[in-house]
Structures are given as structure tokens and as C-alpha cells.
Tab-separated table of C-alpha atoms in Angstrom:
chain	number	residue	atom	x	y	z
A	96	MET	CA	8.570	11.768	-11.915
A	97	ALA	CA	4.911	12.219	-10.113
A	98	SER	CA	4.874	11.653	-6.834
A	99	ILE	CA	1.910	10.625	-4.486
A	100	HIS	CA	1.627	11.082	-1.349
A	101	ASN	CA	-1.375	9.963	1.132
A	102	ASP	CA	-0.561	10.831	5.137
A	103	ILE	CA	-4.295	8.212	5.607
A	104	PRO	CA	-5.641	7.934	10.062
A	105	LEU	CA	-7.021	5.287	10.974
A	106	PRO	CA	-8.597	4.307	14.260
A	107	ALA	CA	-5.942	1.757	14.753
A	108	PRO	CA	-2.961	0.629	17.160
A	109	ALA	CA	-0.411	1.084	14.622
A	110	ARG	CA	1.045	-3.201	16.002
A	111	ASP	CA	-1.857	-3.498	14.197
A	112	VAL	CA	-1.523	-1.988	10.677
A	113	TRP	CA	1.927	-2.678	10.539
A	114	ASP	CA	0.586	-6.308	10.451
A	115	ALA	CA	-1.486	-6.268	8.026
A	116	VAL	CA	1.149	-4.356	5.789
A	117	ARG	CA	3.875	-6.816	6.474
A	118	ASP	CA	1.667	-9.911	5.623
A	119	PHE	CA	2.842	-9.475	1.933
A	120	GLY	CA	0.565	-12.112	0.638
A	121	ALA	CA	-2.575	-11.081	2.093
A	122	LEU	CA	-2.889	-7.433	1.455
A	123	HIS	CA	-6.552	-8.867	-0.273
A	124	GLU	CA	-8.223	-10.414	3.176
A	125	ARG	CA	-6.145	-7.705	5.515
A	126	LEU	CA	-5.535	-4.059	4.005
A	127	VAL	CA	-7.841	-3.170	1.151
A	128	PRO	CA	-9.874	-5.803	1.162
A	129	GLY	CA	-12.108	-4.713	-2.033
A	130	PHE	CA	-9.902	-3.083	-4.073
A	131	VAL	CA	-7.876	-5.811	-4.421
A	132	THR	CA	-9.582	-9.340	-5.510
A	133	ALA	CA	-6.353	-11.781	-5.701
A	134	CYS	CA	-2.642	-11.815	-4.055
A	135	THR	CA	-0.442	-14.832	-4.942
A	136	LEU	CA	3.450	-14.458	-3.606
A	137	ASP	CA	5.660	-15.840	-6.653
A	138	GLY	CA	9.080	-15.444	-4.870
A	139	ASP	CA	9.356	-11.909	-3.818
A	140	ALA	CA	6.706	-9.924	-5.825
A	141	ARG	CA	2.684	-10.207	-5.616
A	142	ILE	CA	0.516	-10.655	-7.920
A	143	VAL	CA	-1.831	-8.248	-7.600
A	144	THR	CA	-4.704	-8.269	-8.724
A	145	PHE	CA	-7.202	-5.322	-8.690
A	146	ALA	CA	-10.603	-4.874	-8.778
A	147	ASN	CA	-11.685	-2.667	-11.640
A	148	GLY	CA	-9.836	-5.880	-13.917
A	149	SER	CA	-5.751	-4.635	-13.734
A	150	VAL	CA	-3.195	-7.052	-12.487
A	151	ALA	CA	-0.061	-5.761	-11.280
A	152	ARG	CA	3.664	-8.061	-10.611
A	153	GLU	CA	4.511	-5.717	-7.486
A	154	VAL	CA	8.075	-6.591	-5.836
A	155	LEU	CA	9.044	-7.040	-2.263
A	156	VAL	CA	11.768	-4.124	-1.122
A	157	ASP	CA	12.235	-3.682	1.916
A	158	CYS	CA	10.779	-4.552	4.989
A	159	ASP	CA	11.774	-3.220	8.508
A	160	ASP	CA	9.643	-3.986	11.558
A	161	ALA	CA	12.022	-1.411	13.821
A	162	ARG	CA	10.465	1.958	11.239
A	163	ARG	CA	7.615	-0.155	10.403
A	164	ARG	CA	8.009	0.473	6.798
A	165	LEU	CA	7.778	-1.645	3.551
A	166	VAL	CA	8.437	-1.208	-0.250
A	167	TYR	CA	7.710	-2.087	-2.809
A	168	ALA	CA	8.119	-1.590	-6.973
A	169	ILE	CA	6.740	-1.730	-10.280
A	170	SER	CA	7.856	-2.383	-13.579
A	171	ASN	CA	5.854	-2.324	-16.551
A	172	GLU	CA	5.954	-1.319	-19.989
A	173	ARG	CA	3.714	1.127	-18.798
A	174	LEU	CA	5.441	2.233	-16.292
A	175	LYS	CA	9.338	3.108	-16.623
A	176	HIS	CA	9.322	3.824	-12.467
A	177	TYR	CA	7.447	2.932	-9.685
A	178	SER	CA	8.249	2.303	-6.056
A	179	ALA	CA	6.279	2.930	-2.917
A	180	SER	CA	6.892	3.316	0.664
A	181	VAL	CA	4.102	2.715	2.769
A	182	GLN	CA	4.971	3.573	6.914
A	183	VAL	CA	3.070	2.942	9.744
A	184	ILE	CA	3.222	5.659	11.999
A	185	ALA	CA	1.941	5.223	16.273
A	186	ASP	CA	-0.308	8.242	16.492
A	187	GLY	CA	-0.897	7.118	20.312
A	188	GLU	CA	-2.194	3.738	21.691
A	189	THR	CA	-5.083	3.289	20.229
A	190	ARG	CA	-4.312	5.200	16.857
A	191	CYS	CA	-1.429	5.392	13.626
A	192	ARG	CA	-1.080	6.679	10.359
A	193	LEU	CA	-0.558	5.333	7.282
A	194	VAL	CA	2.548	7.282	5.246
A	195	TRP	CA	2.111	5.473	2.235
A	196	THR	CA	4.049	7.747	-1.039
A	197	ILE	CA	4.529	6.205	-4.571
A	198	ASP	CA	7.405	7.937	-6.838
A	199	MET	CA	6.500	7.623	-10.252
A	200	LEU	CA	7.019	7.152	-14.619
A	201	PRO	CA	5.796	8.167	-17.092
A	202	ASN	CA	4.070	11.169	-15.226
A	203	GLU	CA	0.886	10.673	-17.499
A	204	LEU	CA	-0.231	7.902	-15.471
A	205	ALA	CA	-0.081	9.621	-12.400
A	206	SER	CA	-3.586	10.055	-12.476
A	207	TYR	CA	-4.706	7.136	-12.766
A	208	VAL	CA	-3.083	5.848	-10.186
A	209	GLN	CA	-4.162	8.544	-7.966
A	210	GLY	CA	-7.429	7.367	-8.164
A	211	GLN	CA	-6.845	3.725	-7.733
A	212	THR	CA	-5.433	5.219	-4.575
A	213	ARG	CA	-7.687	6.825	-3.081
A	214	ASP	CA	-10.146	4.159	-3.724
A	215	ALA	CA	-6.853	1.346	-1.604
A	216	VAL	CA	-7.095	3.893	0.663
A	217	SER	CA	-11.546	3.847	0.978
A	218	ALA	CA	-10.551	0.185	1.444
A	219	MET	CA	-7.959	0.376	4.620
A	220	ARG	CA	-10.790	2.937	5.834
A	221	LYS	CA	-13.101	-0.272	5.845
A	222	ALA	CA	-10.266	-2.766	6.715
A	223	PHE	CA	-9.627	-0.846	10.406
A	224	PRO	CA	-12.726	0.354	11.304
A	225	PRO	CA	-13.568	2.500	14.251
A	226	ALA	CA	-14.032	1.553	17.136
A	227	ALA	CA	-17.162	0.124	18.569
A	228	ALA	CA	-17.610	2.524	22.057
């Protein structure tokens, strides 16, 4: 099983980043604008449209405010298994780390997903720019 791990330092308070992560239906507006172009809620899932035109149905598995951890899963004809967790960890008062881990099958799609996560991380950094001095 492929495992993709991203540990992303962000120049924003953990509470602000967590607020964006846990806003499950506003992915395209708050966490990764530009990378995700549309997101609509469908029960316990969100239908996500990516900038490259692909669409995924991501099911909310868990949202733990105490641990600032959200877990979602994708199940479709291409992916046998896809489970992802996003956790926000404070690094002082004004900085945090977003740890995003994806476990997936088949392994052959891992390089594509890794490329997508690089684009997502870039969008996250734009969503949480360094504070003006």
C-alpha cells in the first residue's frame, strides 16, 4: 500500500488552519482555493472538483476537534483503497504544522496522487500567507 506523507509548516495559528480544515464543504474557498474549484456537500460526503477537471466523492470518516484531526475516504472504480487524515498541530501561537497522510491502493496511482498533493500544498500556502511585517 502506498503511503503519502506531507508535513506542511504554515505561518498561521493552529486554530485558524483547523477552522478551515474542519469546514468540510468549503475546501475550495478556505483551504485549497484554486486547486479545488468547487465543493458541494452530499450527506456525509463532499463532491470535490479539482482544477484539472477530475471529480472525487470524499466521505467524512471522523472530525475530532480536540485533536484537530479530520479523516476522509474515497472509494471509486480507480481506487481500491484511499484513506486520508489531516491533523493541525500548533507550533507556538502564530504558526502550525498541517500533517496530511494518505494511504492508498493501487500503488500505480501513487505518483499521480503525490503530484496532486504538491499542487494542494502550494494552494494551502497561498491560503495562509506569512503575516505582513
